[in-house]
PDB file of C-alpha atoms in Angstrom:
ATOM      1  CA  MET A   1      -6.634  -5.797  22.307  1.00 65.00           C
ATOM      2  CA  ARG A   2     -10.440  -5.659  22.375  1.00 72.00           C
ATOM      3  CA  ALA A   3     -13.019  -8.700  22.465  1.00 71.00           C
ATOM      4  CA  THR A   4     -14.919  -9.403  19.581  1.00 74.00           C
ATOM      5  CA  GLY A   5     -17.198 -11.906  20.981  1.00 78.00           C
ATOM      6  CA  ILE A   6     -15.997 -14.943  18.400  1.00 83.00           C
ATOM      7  CA  VAL A   7     -15.132 -17.851  19.292  1.00 83.00           C
ATOM      8  CA  ARG A   8     -13.380 -20.279  16.714  1.00 84.00           C
ATOM      9  CA  ARG A   9     -12.628 -24.174  17.637  1.00 88.00           C
ATOM     10  CA  ILE A  10      -9.318 -25.396  15.567  1.00 87.00           C
ATOM     11  CA  ASP A  11      -9.924 -28.566  13.541  1.00 89.00           C
ATOM     12  CA  ASP A  12      -7.822 -31.792  13.110  1.00 91.00           C
ATOM     13  CA  LEU A  13      -5.787 -30.228  11.385  1.00 89.00           C
ATOM     14  CA  GLY A  14      -4.709 -27.430  13.415  1.00 88.00           C
ATOM     15  CA  ARG A  15      -6.514 -24.457  11.550  1.00 89.00           C
ATOM     16  CA  ILE A  16      -8.709 -21.665  12.346  1.00 87.00           C
ATOM     17  CA  VAL A  17     -11.149 -20.136  10.420  1.00 88.00           C
ATOM     18  CA  ILE A  18     -10.615 -16.227  10.906  1.00 87.00           C
ATOM     19  CA  PRO A  19     -14.140 -15.019  10.338  1.00 87.00           C
ATOM     20  CA  LYS A  20     -15.695 -13.183   7.194  1.00 88.00           C
ATOM     21  CA  GLU A  21     -16.712 -10.081   8.890  1.00 86.00           C
ATOM     22  CA  ILE A  22     -12.555 -10.021  10.857  1.00 83.00           C
ATOM     23  CA  ARG A  23     -11.426 -10.516   7.728  1.00 82.00           C
ATOM     24  CA  LYS A  24     -13.440  -7.533   5.877  1.00 80.00           C
ATOM     25  CA  THR A  25     -12.844  -4.956   8.519  1.00 76.00           C
ATOM     26  CA  MET A  26      -8.927  -5.887   8.742  1.00 75.00           C
ATOM     27  CA  HIS A  27      -8.693  -6.123   4.628  1.00 75.00           C
ATOM     28  CA  ILE A  28      -7.665  -9.396   4.878  1.00 79.00           C
ATOM     29  CA  ARG A  29      -7.994 -11.751   1.674  1.00 77.00           C
ATOM     30  CA  GLU A  30      -7.270 -15.024   0.376  1.00 81.00           C
ATOM     31  CA  SER A  31      -3.143 -15.848   0.684  1.00 75.00           C
ATOM     32  CA  ASP A  32      -2.554 -12.761   2.148  1.00 75.00           C
ATOM     33  CA  PRO A  33       0.182 -13.595   4.639  1.00 77.00           C
ATOM     34  CA  LEU A  34       0.039 -13.292   8.274  1.00 82.00           C
ATOM     35  CA  GLU A  35       2.846 -13.162  10.984  1.00 78.00           C
ATOM     36  CA  ILE A  36       2.473 -14.626  14.136  1.00 84.00           C
ATOM     37  CA  PHE A  37       3.322 -13.524  17.496  1.00 84.00           C
ATOM     38  CA  THR A  38       2.891 -14.788  20.829  1.00 84.00           C
ATOM     39  CA  GLU A  39       3.064 -12.939  24.209  1.00 85.00           C
ATOM     40  CA  HIS A  40       3.744 -14.205  27.426  1.00 87.00           C
ATOM     41  CA  ASP A  41       0.583 -14.857  29.115  1.00 88.00           C
ATOM     42  CA  GLY A  42      -0.436 -16.691  26.166  1.00 83.00           C
ATOM     43  CA  SER A  43      -1.962 -14.770  23.501  1.00 84.00           C
ATOM     44  CA  ILE A  44      -1.399 -15.586  19.957  1.00 84.00           C
ATOM     45  CA  ILE A  45      -1.352 -12.201  17.906  1.00 83.00           C
ATOM     46  CA  LEU A  46      -2.072 -12.170  14.090  1.00 82.00           C
ATOM     47  CA  LYS A  47      -0.549  -9.286  11.667  1.00 78.00           C
ATOM     48  CA  LYS A  48      -1.189  -9.038   8.504  1.00 73.00           C
ATOM     49  CA  TYR A  49       2.424  -8.844   6.758  1.00 69.00           C
ATOM     50  CA  SER A  50       3.374  -5.883   4.803  1.00 68.00           C
ATOM     51  CA  PRO A  51       6.831  -6.320   3.410  1.00 63.00           C
ATOM     52  CA  ILE A  52       7.349  -2.993   2.246  1.00 64.00           C
ATOM     53  CA  GLY A  53       6.338  -2.211   5.788  1.00 64.00           C
ATOM     54  CA  GLU A  54       9.144  -3.858   7.257  1.00 65.00           C
ATOM     55  CA  MET A  55      11.512  -1.728   5.095  1.00 70.00           C
ATOM     56  CA  GLY A  56       9.480   1.803   5.743  1.00 74.00           C
ATOM     57  CA  GLN A  57      12.582   3.802   6.579  1.00 82.00           C
ATOM     58  CA  ILE A  58      13.834   3.126   3.776  1.00 85.00           C
ATOM     59  CA  ALA A  59      10.404   3.868   1.755  1.00 87.00           C
ATOM     60  CA  LYS A  60      10.432   7.148   3.505  1.00 89.00           C
ATOM     61  CA  GLN A  61      13.954   8.265   3.090  1.00 90.00           C
ATOM     62  CA  TYR A  62      13.297   7.266  -0.476  1.00 89.00           C
ATOM     63  CA  ALA A  63       9.983   9.377  -0.994  1.00 92.00           C
ATOM     64  CA  GLU A  64      12.006  12.200   0.757  1.00 93.00           C
ATOM     65  CA  SER A  65      14.283  12.281  -1.886  1.00 92.00           C
ATOM     66  CA  ILE A  66      12.145  12.215  -4.522  1.00 91.00           C
ATOM     67  CA  ALA A  67      10.318  15.221  -3.099  1.00 92.00           C
ATOM     68  CA  ALA A  68      13.494  17.039  -2.614  1.00 92.00           C
ATOM     69  CA  THR A  69      13.980  16.938  -6.194  1.00 89.00           C
ATOM     70  CA  LEU A  70      10.645  17.119  -7.578  1.00 88.00           C
ATOM     71  CA  PRO A  71       7.667  19.758  -6.420  1.00 88.00           C
ATOM     72  CA  HIS A  72       5.316  16.882  -6.223  1.00 92.00           C
ATOM     73  CA  THR A  73       4.004  14.920  -3.337  1.00 94.00           C
ATOM     74  CA  ILE A  74       5.657  11.490  -3.377  1.00 95.00           C
ATOM     75  CA  CYS A  75       3.701   8.171  -1.478  1.00 94.00           C
ATOM     76  CA  ILE A  76       4.861   4.632  -1.063  1.00 94.00           C
ATOM     77  CA  CYS A  77       2.447   2.508  -0.349  1.00 93.00           C
ATOM     78  CA  ASP A  78       1.898  -1.553   0.355  1.00 90.00           C
ATOM     79  CA  GLN A  79      -1.268  -3.397  -0.342  1.00 87.00           C
ATOM     80  CA  ASP A  80      -3.342  -1.382   2.090  1.00 85.00           C
ATOM     81  CA  SER A  81      -2.031   1.624   3.162  1.00 88.00           C
ATOM     82  CA  VAL A  82       0.330   4.453   2.555  1.00 92.00           C
ATOM     83  CA  ILE A  83       3.828   3.747   4.465  1.00 92.00           C
ATOM     84  CA  ALA A  84       5.495   6.755   3.452  1.00 93.00           C
ATOM     85  CA  ALA A  85       4.896   9.997   1.926  1.00 94.00           C
ATOM     86  CA  ALA A  86       6.876  13.479   1.695  1.00 94.00           C
ATOM     87  CA  GLY A  87       6.773  16.821  -0.066  1.00 92.00           C
ATOM     88  CA  PRO A  88       3.855  19.078  -0.501  1.00 86.00           C
ATOM     89  CA  ASN A  89       0.452  17.588   1.265  1.00 85.00           C
ATOM     90  CA  GLY A  90       2.100  13.979   2.348  1.00 88.00           C
ATOM     91  CA  LYS A  91       1.362  14.400   5.642  1.00 88.00           C
ATOM     92  CA  LYS A  92      -2.388  14.277   4.297  1.00 87.00           C
ATOM     93  CA  LEU A  93      -1.650  10.870   3.107  1.00 91.00           C
ATOM     94  CA  SER A  94       0.994   9.083   5.258  1.00 88.00           C
ATOM     95  CA  GLY A  95      -0.857   6.107   7.112  1.00 87.00           C
ATOM     96  CA  LYS A  96      -4.354   6.393   5.330  1.00 90.00           C
ATOM     97  CA  LEU A  97      -5.930   3.123   3.830  1.00 89.00           C
ATOM     98  CA  LEU A  98      -5.780   2.397   0.288  1.00 90.00           C
ATOM     99  CA  HIS A  99      -8.983   3.222  -1.517  1.00 92.00           C
ATOM    100  CA  GLU A 100     -10.383   0.000  -3.672  1.00 90.00           C
ATOM    101  CA  GLN A 101      -9.306   1.289  -7.210  1.00 93.00           C
ATOM    102  CA  ALA A 102      -5.621   1.768  -5.969  1.00 93.00           C
ATOM    103  CA  GLU A 103      -5.672  -1.848  -4.313  1.00 90.00           C
ATOM    104  CA  GLN A 104      -6.779  -2.761  -7.708  1.00 92.00           C
ATOM    105  CA  ILE A 105      -4.049  -0.891  -9.663  1.00 95.00           C
ATOM    106  CA  ILE A 106      -1.284  -3.293  -7.717  1.00 93.00           C
ATOM    107  CA  ILE A 107      -3.493  -6.472  -8.632  1.00 91.00           C
ATOM    108  CA  ASP A 108      -3.391  -5.106 -12.668  1.00 95.00           C
ATOM    109  CA  ARG A 109      -0.104  -4.182 -12.015  1.00 95.00           C
ATOM    110  CA  GLY A 110      -0.521  -0.488 -13.903  1.00 94.00           C
ATOM    111  CA  GLN A 111       1.873   1.901 -14.247  1.00 95.00           C
ATOM    112  CA  PHE A 112       0.453   4.885 -16.223  1.00 94.00           C
ATOM    113  CA  SER A 113       0.279   9.039 -15.453  1.00 93.00           C
ATOM    114  CA  ALA A 114      -3.099  10.387 -15.343  1.00 93.00           C
ATOM    115  CA  ALA A 115      -4.780  13.586 -14.971  1.00 92.00           C
ATOM    116  CA  LYS A 116      -7.950  14.316 -12.885  1.00 91.00           C
ATOM    117  CA  GLY A 117     -11.518  13.318 -15.145  1.00 88.00           C
ATOM    118  CA  ASP A 118      -9.010  11.065 -17.252  1.00 90.00           C
ATOM    119  CA  GLN A 119     -10.286   7.292 -17.080  1.00 89.00           C
ATOM    120  CA  ASN A 120      -6.891   5.906 -15.618  1.00 89.00           C
ATOM    121  CA  PHE A 121      -6.975   8.292 -12.853  1.00 93.00           C
ATOM    122  CA  VAL A 122      -7.827   6.942  -9.387  1.00 93.00           C
ATOM    123  CA  PRO A 123      -7.652   7.963  -5.809  1.00 92.00           C
ATOM    124  CA  ILE A 124      -5.347   6.496  -3.921  1.00 92.00           C
ATOM    125  CA  ILE A 125      -6.783   6.740  -0.602  1.00 91.00           C
ATOM    126  CA  SER A 126     -10.444   6.697   0.191  1.00 84.00           C
ATOM    127  CA  ASP A 127     -10.758  10.551   1.445  1.00 84.00           C
ATOM    128  CA  PHE A 128      -8.393  11.945  -1.470  1.00 86.00           C
ATOM    129  CA  PRO A 129      -7.340  15.355  -1.261  1.00 81.00           C
ATOM    130  CA  ASP A 130      -9.089  17.550  -4.352  1.00 83.00           C
ATOM    131  CA  GLU A 131      -5.510  19.741  -3.960  1.00 84.00           C
ATOM    132  CA  PHE A 132      -3.984  16.033  -6.236  1.00 91.00           C
ATOM    133  CA  THR A 133      -5.167  16.876  -9.759  1.00 92.00           C
ATOM    134  CA  ASN A 134      -2.284  14.800 -11.114  1.00 94.00           C
ATOM    135  CA  GLN A 135      -0.714  11.521 -10.992  1.00 95.00           C
ATOM    136  CA  ALA A 136       1.929   8.749 -11.968  1.00 95.00           C
ATOM    137  CA  VAL A 137       1.786   5.576 -10.713  1.00 96.00           C
ATOM    138  CA  ALA A 138       4.230   2.263 -10.652  1.00 97.00           C
ATOM    139  CA  THR A 139       3.436  -0.646  -9.178  1.00 96.00           C
ATOM    140  CA  ILE A 140       6.418  -2.217  -6.902  1.00 94.00           C
ATOM    141  CA  ILE A 141       7.233  -5.912  -7.719  1.00 94.00           C
ATOM    142  CA  ALA A 142       9.249  -7.932  -5.856  1.00 89.00           C
ATOM    143  CA  GLU A 143       9.976 -11.895  -6.863  1.00 87.00           C
ATOM    144  CA  GLY A 144       6.894 -11.669  -9.103  1.00 90.00           C
ATOM    145  CA  ASP A 145       4.430 -10.429  -6.462  1.00 88.00           C
ATOM    146  CA  ALA A 146       2.899  -6.947  -6.503  1.00 91.00           C
ATOM    147  CA  ILE A 147       3.273  -5.575  -3.808  1.00 90.00           C
ATOM    148  CA  GLY A 148       2.870  -1.650  -3.803  1.00 92.00           C
ATOM    149  CA  LEU A 149       2.729   1.387  -5.420  1.00 95.00           C
ATOM    150  CA  VAL A 150       4.925   4.460  -6.065  1.00 96.00           C
ATOM    151  CA  CYS A 151       2.994   7.539  -6.638  1.00 96.00           C
ATOM    152  CA  ILE A 152       3.808  10.999  -7.368  1.00 95.00           C
ATOM    153  CA  LEU A 153       1.133  13.343  -6.696  1.00 94.00           C
ATOM    154  CA  SER A 154       0.707  16.890  -8.240  1.00 92.00           C
ATOM    155  CA  ASN A 155      -1.747  19.709  -8.270  1.00 85.00           C
ATOM    156  CA  GLU A 156      -0.754  21.815 -10.536  1.00 78.00           C
ATOM    157  CA  ASN A 157       1.982  20.155 -13.269  1.00 68.00           C
ATOM    158  CA  LYS A 158       0.565  17.827 -15.203  1.00 81.00           C
ATOM    159  CA  MET A 159       2.633  14.755 -15.060  1.00 85.00           C
ATOM    160  CA  ASN A 160       5.011  13.917 -17.916  1.00 87.00           C
ATOM    161  CA  GLU A 161       7.203  10.882 -19.306  1.00 91.00           C
ATOM    162  CA  GLN A 162       9.738  12.011 -16.842  1.00 93.00           C
ATOM    163  CA  ASP A 163       7.495  11.576 -13.656  1.00 93.00           C
ATOM    164  CA  LEU A 164       6.307   8.475 -14.677  1.00 94.00           C
ATOM    165  CA  THR A 165       9.722   7.069 -15.258  1.00 95.00           C
ATOM    166  CA  ILE A 166      10.922   8.337 -12.027  1.00 94.00           C
ATOM    167  CA  ALA A 167       7.986   6.264 -10.511  1.00 95.00           C
ATOM    168  CA  LYS A 168       8.684   3.619 -12.165  1.00 96.00           C
ATOM    169  CA  ILE A 169      12.162   3.903 -11.213  1.00 94.00           C
ATOM    170  CA  GLY A 170      11.250   3.969  -7.703  1.00 93.00           C
ATOM    171  CA  ALA A 171       8.822   0.752  -7.557  1.00 94.00           C
ATOM    172  CA  SER A 172      11.744  -1.041  -9.155  1.00 94.00           C
ATOM    173  CA  PHE A 173      14.474   0.239  -6.962  1.00 91.00           C
ATOM    174  CA  LEU A 174      12.018  -0.992  -3.982  1.00 91.00           C
ATOM    175  CA  GLY A 175      10.835  -3.791  -5.476  1.00 91.00           C
ATOM    176  CA  LYS A 176      15.236  -4.882  -6.029  1.00 89.00           C
ATOM    177  CA  GLN A 177      15.417  -4.074  -2.414  1.00 85.00           C
ATOM    178  CA  MET A 178      12.480  -6.599  -1.289  1.00 81.00           C
ATOM    179  CA  GLU A 179      14.426  -9.418  -3.331  1.00 78.00           C
ATOM    180  CA  ASP A 180      17.708  -8.384  -1.247  1.00 71.00           C
TER     181      ASP A 180
END
């Protein structure tokens, strides 16, 4: 852990304010769930909770299964980052923070396919590799909440309805897994 030099007092209702600078740096938005951990030394640790991150192994296996069938890169994202990626160039995406436009797709519950230059085309991560020129994207929804994305990315083949359908099926499957 590193010290921030910021000290806050607990109010009479037991609340503490997380400073704006820290919320911005850690991508914590209003109503985001936080997980609370305690240590034996008396430390309290707050960690942004990611329901999809909890099922990281299933997401990884799912991405690998689709990538074994399609000649595309598959990535599964929570609200902040790519939690699983497989296929060509998948390693360039895994663990990276989402671009603001990708975060907005989740909020808007977007489902579309697009080619680079189209109005809908968005970079999935901040330093989005140039080799990805086509995408099919579907929002993962669990218990009515938009919680992530399934993205199918290609550098040569334009996405078709089948690719978008596969992304939608993946999003639906992962959403149902979260509900069980």
